[in-house]
Amino acid sequence: MKRIGKALRHLVANILKVVFVSPLLLLAAAFRFLYRFRVQGVENMPKMGPFIVLFPEISVISNISANWAFWMTLRRPLLKTPDKVLSFAQEQLWALPYFRTMMEKVGNLRPLAPHGAGQFSLHLLEGYKILKEKGIVTMNPEGDMPWDGRPLPLGSGAAWLALHTGAQLVPLVWSNDVYDIWPRWEMRPQLGGRVTLTVGAPFSVCDAPLPETSETDIARANARIRAELDRL
């Protein structure tokens, strides 16, 4: 009976995912048609955890299309082991009823405060536990969406998790065209363009997990993260 109950809960959870994520997937499908979305480097995405997906959000389209991006690159773990995938989303989205409900019903999502604030440290400990259990964490390492399209300073979250767990990091980066199509300060997008989502090669910032980290360790790890993101 316990096995049946667990299977039913898993089925209901997947149905709720489809119900709440469908509007965003449909919108992303429209964007895909307008802007000829394509994904390259999917073979770089590891088949198993632990790893951290770095997903900078540089425009409104990249924010709205995040679910489509994760669906295209992380579909199997999202459906098969949703409790082993922890995602951090921009804190401002919790103020919108639809996004707040979706985040509460769809899976493990936590607010991402730029550069760490409030309960963010507690959420990082959740991410640490997920990674130690060979799970997956996704986050925007910059913590926010830029107004001018330029990279923001990196927060400490991704570096801290990678250093303490030894998990690999996998860049998931949109082409710069995505900013030109719909900057944060515009009310509506331009029609037409071409956008590419690139999955970069996994990399590490340490040879083994570190029991303690210093500001120097974080800065060194962030320098490597920035170099890998800029390379794409």
PDB file of C-alpha atoms in Angstrom:
ATOM      1  CA  MET A   1       0.000   0.000   0.000  1.00  0.00           C
ATOM      2  CA  LYS A   2       2.827   2.383   0.796  1.00  0.00           C
ATOM      3  CA  ARG A   3       4.296   1.776  -2.645  1.00  0.00           C
ATOM      4  CA  ILE A   4       0.919   2.475  -4.294  1.00  0.00           C
ATOM      5  CA  GLY A   5       0.470   5.622  -2.232  1.00  0.00           C
ATOM      6  CA  LYS A   6       3.916   6.850  -3.192  1.00  0.00           C
ATOM      7  CA  ALA A   7       3.205   6.143  -6.879  1.00  0.00           C
ATOM      8  CA  LEU A   8      -0.088   8.058  -6.683  1.00  0.00           C
ATOM      9  CA  ARG A   9       1.573  11.057  -5.027  1.00  0.00           C
ATOM     10  CA  HIS A  10       4.242  11.019  -7.710  1.00  0.00           C
ATOM     11  CA  LEU A  11       1.555  10.913 -10.426  1.00  0.00           C
ATOM     12  CA  VAL A  12      -0.383  13.804  -8.872  1.00  0.00           C
ATOM     13  CA  ALA A  13       2.830  15.836  -8.549  1.00  0.00           C
ATOM     14  CA  ASN A  14       3.592  15.321 -12.253  1.00  0.00           C
ATOM     15  CA  ILE A  15       0.047  16.303 -13.235  1.00  0.00           C
ATOM     16  CA  LEU A  16       0.347  19.490 -11.182  1.00  0.00           C
ATOM     17  CA  LYS A  17       3.642  20.242 -12.915  1.00  0.00           C
ATOM     18  CA  VAL A  18       1.989  20.008 -16.312  1.00  0.00           C
ATOM     19  CA  VAL A  19      -1.019  22.118 -15.231  1.00  0.00           C
ATOM     20  CA  PHE A  20       1.003  24.969 -13.753  1.00  0.00           C
ATOM     21  CA  VAL A  21       3.920  24.961 -16.171  1.00  0.00           C
ATOM     22  CA  SER A  22       1.835  24.600 -19.362  1.00  0.00           C
ATOM     23  CA  PRO A  23       1.111  28.351 -19.779  1.00  0.00           C
ATOM     24  CA  LEU A  24       4.817  29.162 -19.583  1.00  0.00           C
ATOM     25  CA  LEU A  25       5.704  26.286 -21.894  1.00  0.00           C
ATOM     26  CA  LEU A  26       3.114  27.516 -24.416  1.00  0.00           C
ATOM     27  CA  LEU A  27       4.469  31.048 -24.204  1.00  0.00           C
ATOM     28  CA  ALA A  28       7.996  29.716 -24.613  1.00  0.00           C
ATOM     29  CA  ALA A  29       6.774  27.706 -27.629  1.00  0.00           C
ATOM     30  CA  ALA A  30       5.496  30.961 -29.179  1.00  0.00           C
ATOM     31  CA  PHE A  31       8.863  32.591 -28.488  1.00  0.00           C
ATOM     32  CA  ARG A  32      10.569  29.566 -29.990  1.00  0.00           C
ATOM     33  CA  PHE A  33       8.588  30.067 -33.210  1.00  0.00           C
ATOM     34  CA  LEU A  34       9.200  33.827 -33.312  1.00  0.00           C
ATOM     35  CA  TYR A  35      12.869  33.738 -32.404  1.00  0.00           C
ATOM     36  CA  ARG A  36      13.831  30.303 -33.767  1.00  0.00           C
ATOM     37  CA  PHE A  37      15.086  28.964 -30.449  1.00  0.00           C
ATOM     38  CA  ARG A  38      17.656  26.238 -30.739  1.00  0.00           C
ATOM     39  CA  VAL A  39      19.700  24.325 -28.179  1.00  0.00           C
ATOM     40  CA  GLN A  40      23.311  23.317 -28.689  1.00  0.00           C
ATOM     41  CA  GLY A  41      25.575  21.226 -26.503  1.00  0.00           C
ATOM     42  CA  VAL A  42      22.832  19.142 -24.849  1.00  0.00           C
ATOM     43  CA  GLU A  43      25.301  16.246 -24.774  1.00  0.00           C
ATOM     44  CA  ASN A  44      27.306  18.241 -22.206  1.00  0.00           C
ATOM     45  CA  MET A  45      24.549  17.936 -19.598  1.00  0.00           C
ATOM     46  CA  PRO A  46      25.526  15.144 -17.144  1.00  0.00           C
ATOM     47  CA  LYS A  47      23.165  12.181 -16.897  1.00  0.00           C
ATOM     48  CA  MET A  48      23.450  12.009 -13.109  1.00  0.00           C
ATOM     49  CA  GLY A  49      24.118  14.369 -10.209  1.00  0.00           C
ATOM     50  CA  PRO A  50      25.575  15.924  -8.305  1.00  0.00           C
ATOM     51  CA  PHE A  51      25.941  19.070 -10.394  1.00  0.00           C
ATOM     52  CA  ILE A  52      24.941  22.736 -10.357  1.00  0.00           C
ATOM     53  CA  VAL A  53      23.339  24.370 -13.399  1.00  0.00           C
ATOM     54  CA  LEU A  54      24.382  28.015 -13.843  1.00  0.00           C
ATOM     55  CA  PHE A  55      21.588  29.859 -15.642  1.00  0.00           C
ATOM     56  CA  PRO A  56      22.122  33.636 -15.988  1.00  0.00           C
ATOM     57  CA  GLU A  57      18.898  35.464 -16.856  1.00  0.00           C
ATOM     58  CA  ILE A  58      19.757  38.501 -18.974  1.00  0.00           C
ATOM     59  CA  SER A  59      16.337  39.423 -20.359  1.00  0.00           C
ATOM     60  CA  VAL A  60      12.613  38.970 -19.864  1.00  0.00           C
ATOM     61  CA  ILE A  61      12.559  36.184 -22.465  1.00  0.00           C
ATOM     62  CA  SER A  62      15.275  34.211 -20.701  1.00  0.00           C
ATOM     63  CA  ASN A  63      13.308  34.540 -17.469  1.00  0.00           C
ATOM     64  CA  ILE A  64       9.963  33.460 -18.927  1.00  0.00           C
ATOM     65  CA  SER A  65      11.573  30.678 -20.956  1.00  0.00           C
ATOM     66  CA  ALA A  66      13.490  29.180 -18.005  1.00  0.00           C
ATOM     67  CA  ASN A  67      10.997  26.313 -17.690  1.00  0.00           C
ATOM     68  CA  TRP A  68      11.366  25.534 -21.394  1.00  0.00           C
ATOM     69  CA  ALA A  69      15.164  25.607 -21.038  1.00  0.00           C
ATOM     70  CA  PHE A  70      15.113  23.206 -18.095  1.00  0.00           C
ATOM     71  CA  TRP A  71      12.541  20.996 -19.838  1.00  0.00           C
ATOM     72  CA  MET A  72      14.818  20.695 -22.869  1.00  0.00           C
ATOM     73  CA  THR A  73      17.944  19.903 -20.845  1.00  0.00           C
ATOM     74  CA  LEU A  74      16.797  18.355 -17.532  1.00  0.00           C
ATOM     75  CA  ARG A  75      13.531  16.655 -18.471  1.00  0.00           C
ATOM     76  CA  ARG A  76      14.384  13.199 -17.093  1.00  0.00           C
ATOM     77  CA  PRO A  77      15.424  14.216 -13.544  1.00  0.00           C
ATOM     78  CA  LEU A  78      12.575  16.746 -13.318  1.00  0.00           C
ATOM     79  CA  LEU A  79      10.035  13.987 -13.983  1.00  0.00           C
ATOM     80  CA  LYS A  80      11.781  10.994 -12.447  1.00  0.00           C
ATOM     81  CA  THR A  81      13.296  12.443  -9.261  1.00  0.00           C
ATOM     82  CA  PRO A  82      11.788  15.918  -8.717  1.00  0.00           C
ATOM     83  CA  ASP A  83      12.698  15.830  -5.022  1.00  0.00           C
ATOM     84  CA  LYS A  84      16.369  15.659  -6.062  1.00  0.00           C
ATOM     85  CA  VAL A  85      16.198  18.907  -8.077  1.00  0.00           C
ATOM     86  CA  LEU A  86      16.320  22.216  -6.173  1.00  0.00           C
ATOM     87  CA  SER A  87      15.916  25.460  -8.125  1.00  0.00           C
ATOM     88  CA  PHE A  88      16.488  29.027  -7.016  1.00  0.00           C
ATOM     89  CA  ALA A  89      14.294  31.691  -8.669  1.00  0.00           C
ATOM     90  CA  GLN A  90      14.305  35.470  -8.440  1.00  0.00           C
ATOM     91  CA  GLU A  91      12.749  36.623  -5.186  1.00  0.00           C
ATOM     92  CA  GLN A  92      10.537  39.214  -6.937  1.00  0.00           C
ATOM     93  CA  LEU A  93       8.527  36.429  -8.605  1.00  0.00           C
ATOM     94  CA  TRP A  94       7.085  35.398  -5.226  1.00  0.00           C
ATOM     95  CA  ALA A  95       5.061  38.661  -5.241  1.00  0.00           C
ATOM     96  CA  LEU A  96       3.053  37.448  -8.275  1.00  0.00           C
ATOM     97  CA  PRO A  97       0.206  35.021  -7.373  1.00  0.00           C
ATOM     98  CA  TYR A  98       0.642  32.784 -10.438  1.00  0.00           C
ATOM     99  CA  PHE A  99       4.379  32.352  -9.980  1.00  0.00           C
ATOM    100  CA  ARG A 100       4.064  31.917  -6.227  1.00  0.00           C
ATOM    101  CA  THR A 101       1.449  29.168  -6.657  1.00  0.00           C
ATOM    102  CA  MET A 102       3.453  27.499  -9.409  1.00  0.00           C
ATOM    103  CA  MET A 103       6.612  27.504  -7.311  1.00  0.00           C
ATOM    104  CA  GLU A 104       4.791  26.031  -4.329  1.00  0.00           C
ATOM    105  CA  LYS A 105       3.080  23.292  -6.364  1.00  0.00           C
ATOM    106  CA  VAL A 106       5.552  22.376  -9.097  1.00  0.00           C
ATOM    107  CA  GLY A 107       8.637  21.408  -7.141  1.00  0.00           C
ATOM    108  CA  ASN A 108      11.521  22.454  -4.961  1.00  0.00           C
ATOM    109  CA  LEU A 109      11.919  26.167  -5.629  1.00  0.00           C
ATOM    110  CA  ARG A 110      13.419  28.763  -3.320  1.00  0.00           C
ATOM    111  CA  PRO A 111      13.751  32.559  -3.558  1.00  0.00           C
ATOM    112  CA  LEU A 112      17.161  33.767  -4.678  1.00  0.00           C
ATOM    113  CA  ALA A 113      18.166  37.009  -2.986  1.00  0.00           C
ATOM    114  CA  PRO A 114      21.065  38.763  -4.770  1.00  0.00           C
ATOM    115  CA  HIS A 115      24.400  38.109  -3.020  1.00  0.00           C
ATOM    116  CA  GLY A 116      22.770  36.218  -0.158  1.00  0.00           C
ATOM    117  CA  ALA A 117      20.326  37.677   2.364  1.00  0.00           C
ATOM    118  CA  GLY A 118      17.833  36.597   4.983  1.00  0.00           C
ATOM    119  CA  GLN A 119      17.016  32.912   4.769  1.00  0.00           C
ATOM    120  CA  PHE A 120      19.146  32.393   1.674  1.00  0.00           C
ATOM    121  CA  SER A 121      21.826  30.725   3.811  1.00  0.00           C
ATOM    122  CA  LEU A 122      19.245  28.195   5.022  1.00  0.00           C
ATOM    123  CA  HIS A 123      18.198  27.494   1.453  1.00  0.00           C
ATOM    124  CA  LEU A 124      21.849  26.971   0.531  1.00  0.00           C
ATOM    125  CA  LEU A 125      22.026  24.283   3.192  1.00  0.00           C
ATOM    126  CA  GLU A 126      19.085  22.595   1.439  1.00  0.00           C
ATOM    127  CA  GLY A 127      21.060  22.779  -1.787  1.00  0.00           C
ATOM    128  CA  TYR A 128      24.084  21.319  -0.020  1.00  0.00           C
ATOM    129  CA  LYS A 129      21.994  18.366   1.170  1.00  0.00           C
ATOM    130  CA  ILE A 130      20.512  17.798  -2.302  1.00  0.00           C
ATOM    131  CA  LEU A 131      23.974  17.764  -3.876  1.00  0.00           C
ATOM    132  CA  LYS A 132      25.368  15.402  -1.237  1.00  0.00           C
ATOM    133  CA  GLU A 133      22.498  13.057  -2.167  1.00  0.00           C
ATOM    134  CA  LYS A 134      23.649  13.223  -5.825  1.00  0.00           C
ATOM    135  CA  GLY A 135      20.926  15.667  -6.801  1.00  0.00           C
ATOM    136  CA  ILE A 136      20.856  18.821  -8.946  1.00  0.00           C
ATOM    137  CA  VAL A 137      20.727  22.528  -8.078  1.00  0.00           C
ATOM    138  CA  THR A 138      19.872  25.241 -10.619  1.00  0.00           C
ATOM    139  CA  MET A 139      20.426  28.947 -10.052  1.00  0.00           C
ATOM    140  CA  ASN A 140      21.233  32.283 -11.613  1.00  0.00           C
ATOM    141  CA  PRO A 141      24.741  32.872 -10.204  1.00  0.00           C
ATOM    142  CA  GLU A 142      24.288  36.640 -10.567  1.00  0.00           C
ATOM    143  CA  GLY A 143      21.092  36.592  -8.503  1.00  0.00           C
ATOM    144  CA  ASP A 144      19.197  39.137 -10.605  1.00  0.00           C
ATOM    145  CA  MET A 145      18.415  40.310 -14.143  1.00  0.00           C
ATOM    146  CA  PRO A 146      20.557  43.217 -15.442  1.00  0.00           C
ATOM    147  CA  TRP A 147      19.002  46.423 -16.758  1.00  0.00           C
ATOM    148  CA  ASP A 148      21.671  47.044 -19.405  1.00  0.00           C
ATOM    149  CA  GLY A 149      22.491  43.487 -20.516  1.00  0.00           C
ATOM    150  CA  ARG A 150      25.931  43.538 -18.939  1.00  0.00           C
ATOM    151  CA  PRO A 151      26.954  40.746 -16.531  1.00  0.00           C
ATOM    152  CA  LEU A 152      26.263  41.492 -12.880  1.00  0.00           C
ATOM    153  CA  PRO A 153      28.713  40.692 -10.072  1.00  0.00           C
ATOM    154  CA  LEU A 154      28.464  37.050  -9.070  1.00  0.00           C
ATOM    155  CA  GLY A 155      26.936  36.163  -5.737  1.00  0.00           C
ATOM    156  CA  SER A 156      28.566  33.637  -3.439  1.00  0.00           C
ATOM    157  CA  GLY A 157      25.889  30.909  -3.578  1.00  0.00           C
ATOM    158  CA  ALA A 158      27.041  28.808  -6.547  1.00  0.00           C
ATOM    159  CA  ALA A 159      30.709  29.033  -5.548  1.00  0.00           C
ATOM    160  CA  TRP A 160      29.930  28.097  -1.918  1.00  0.00           C
ATOM    161  CA  LEU A 161      27.921  25.043  -2.948  1.00  0.00           C
ATOM    162  CA  ALA A 162      30.524  23.876  -5.454  1.00  0.00           C
ATOM    163  CA  LEU A 163      33.404  24.282  -3.009  1.00  0.00           C
ATOM    164  CA  HIS A 164      31.649  22.534  -0.113  1.00  0.00           C
ATOM    165  CA  THR A 165      30.289  19.617  -2.158  1.00  0.00           C
ATOM    166  CA  GLY A 166      32.846  19.230  -4.953  1.00  0.00           C
ATOM    167  CA  ALA A 167      29.936  19.194  -7.421  1.00  0.00           C
ATOM    168  CA  GLN A 168      30.562  20.094 -11.051  1.00  0.00           C
ATOM    169  CA  LEU A 169      29.049  23.243 -12.529  1.00  0.00           C
ATOM    170  CA  VAL A 170      27.296  23.286 -15.903  1.00  0.00           C
ATOM    171  CA  PRO A 171      26.755  26.637 -17.694  1.00  0.00           C
ATOM    172  CA  LEU A 172      23.396  27.079 -19.452  1.00  0.00           C
ATOM    173  CA  VAL A 173      23.694  30.340 -21.352  1.00  0.00           C
ATOM    174  CA  TRP A 174      21.511  32.281 -23.799  1.00  0.00           C
ATOM    175  CA  SER A 175      23.057  34.114 -26.738  1.00  0.00           C
ATOM    176  CA  ASN A 176      23.312  37.901 -26.355  1.00  0.00           C
ATOM    177  CA  ASP A 177      20.508  38.375 -28.909  1.00  0.00           C
ATOM    178  CA  VAL A 178      17.990  37.480 -26.199  1.00  0.00           C
ATOM    179  CA  TYR A 179      18.680  40.777 -24.416  1.00  0.00           C
ATOM    180  CA  ASP A 180      18.276  42.866 -27.564  1.00  0.00           C
ATOM    181  CA  ILE A 181      14.888  41.278 -28.246  1.00  0.00           C
ATOM    182  CA  TRP A 182      13.382  42.085 -24.826  1.00  0.00           C
ATOM    183  CA  PRO A 183      15.435  44.110 -22.322  1.00  0.00           C
ATOM    184  CA  ARG A 184      14.186  44.358 -18.753  1.00  0.00           C
ATOM    185  CA  TRP A 185      13.195  47.999 -19.197  1.00  0.00           C
ATOM    186  CA  GLU A 186      10.965  47.415 -22.279  1.00  0.00           C
ATOM    187  CA  MET A 187       7.222  46.759 -21.927  1.00  0.00           C
ATOM    188  CA  ARG A 188       7.061  44.406 -24.924  1.00  0.00           C
ATOM    189  CA  PRO A 189       9.501  42.398 -27.056  1.00  0.00           C
ATOM    190  CA  GLN A 190      10.663  43.000 -30.579  1.00  0.00           C
ATOM    191  CA  LEU A 191       9.236  40.597 -33.126  1.00  0.00           C
ATOM    192  CA  GLY A 192      11.838  38.544 -34.929  1.00  0.00           C
ATOM    193  CA  GLY A 193      15.373  37.429 -34.196  1.00  0.00           C
ATOM    194  CA  ARG A 194      17.274  34.245 -33.485  1.00  0.00           C
ATOM    195  CA  VAL A 195      18.222  32.911 -30.059  1.00  0.00           C
ATOM    196  CA  THR A 196      20.531  30.061 -29.055  1.00  0.00           C
ATOM    197  CA  LEU A 197      20.697  28.281 -25.709  1.00  0.00           C
ATOM    198  CA  THR A 198      24.132  26.729 -25.134  1.00  0.00           C
ATOM    199  CA  VAL A 199      24.968  23.979 -22.644  1.00  0.00           C
ATOM    200  CA  GLY A 200      28.623  24.388 -21.752  1.00  0.00           C
ATOM    201  CA  ALA A 201      31.033  21.665 -20.689  1.00  0.00           C
ATOM    202  CA  PRO A 202      30.953  20.766 -16.970  1.00  0.00           C
ATOM    203  CA  PHE A 203      33.818  22.134 -14.873  1.00  0.00           C
ATOM    204  CA  SER A 204      34.948  22.089 -11.253  1.00  0.00           C
ATOM    205  CA  VAL A 205      36.335  24.779  -8.937  1.00  0.00           C
ATOM    206  CA  CYS A 206      38.077  22.372  -6.539  1.00  0.00           C
ATOM    207  CA  ASP A 207      39.629  18.933  -6.578  1.00  0.00           C
ATOM    208  CA  ALA A 208      37.758  17.769  -3.460  1.00  0.00           C
ATOM    209  CA  PRO A 209      35.063  19.204  -1.157  1.00  0.00           C
ATOM    210  CA  LEU A 210      36.329  21.850   1.255  1.00  0.00           C
ATOM    211  CA  PRO A 211      35.128  21.676   4.899  1.00  0.00           C
ATOM    212  CA  GLU A 212      35.619  25.433   5.217  1.00  0.00           C
ATOM    213  CA  THR A 213      35.849  28.262   2.712  1.00  0.00           C
ATOM    214  CA  SER A 214      37.351  31.724   2.926  1.00  0.00           C
ATOM    215  CA  GLU A 215      36.553  34.888   0.985  1.00  0.00           C
ATOM    216  CA  THR A 216      39.640  34.142  -1.088  1.00  0.00           C
ATOM    217  CA  ASP A 217      38.304  30.680  -1.952  1.00  0.00           C
ATOM    218  CA  ILE A 218      34.949  32.169  -3.017  1.00  0.00           C
ATOM    219  CA  ALA A 219      36.647  34.882  -5.085  1.00  0.00           C
ATOM    220  CA  ARG A 220      38.872  32.331  -6.835  1.00  0.00           C
ATOM    221  CA  ALA A 221      35.901  30.075  -7.587  1.00  0.00           C
ATOM    222  CA  ASN A 222      33.862  33.024  -8.879  1.00  0.00           C
ATOM    223  CA  ALA A 223      36.727  34.043 -11.166  1.00  0.00           C
ATOM    224  CA  ARG A 224      36.619  30.574 -12.735  1.00  0.00           C
ATOM    225  CA  ILE A 225      32.816  30.690 -12.998  1.00  0.00           C
ATOM    226  CA  ARG A 226      32.914  34.107 -14.672  1.00  0.00           C
ATOM    227  CA  ALA A 227      35.565  32.932 -17.129  1.00  0.00           C
ATOM    228  CA  GLU A 228      33.476  29.904 -18.133  1.00  0.00           C
ATOM    229  CA  LEU A 229      30.296  31.971 -18.537  1.00  0.00           C
ATOM    230  CA  ASP A 230      32.050  34.671 -20.570  1.00  0.00           C
ATOM    231  CA  ARG A 231      33.651  32.044 -22.787  1.00  0.00           C
ATOM    232  CA  LEU A 232      30.191  31.010 -24.009  1.00  0.00           C
TER     233      LEU A 232
END
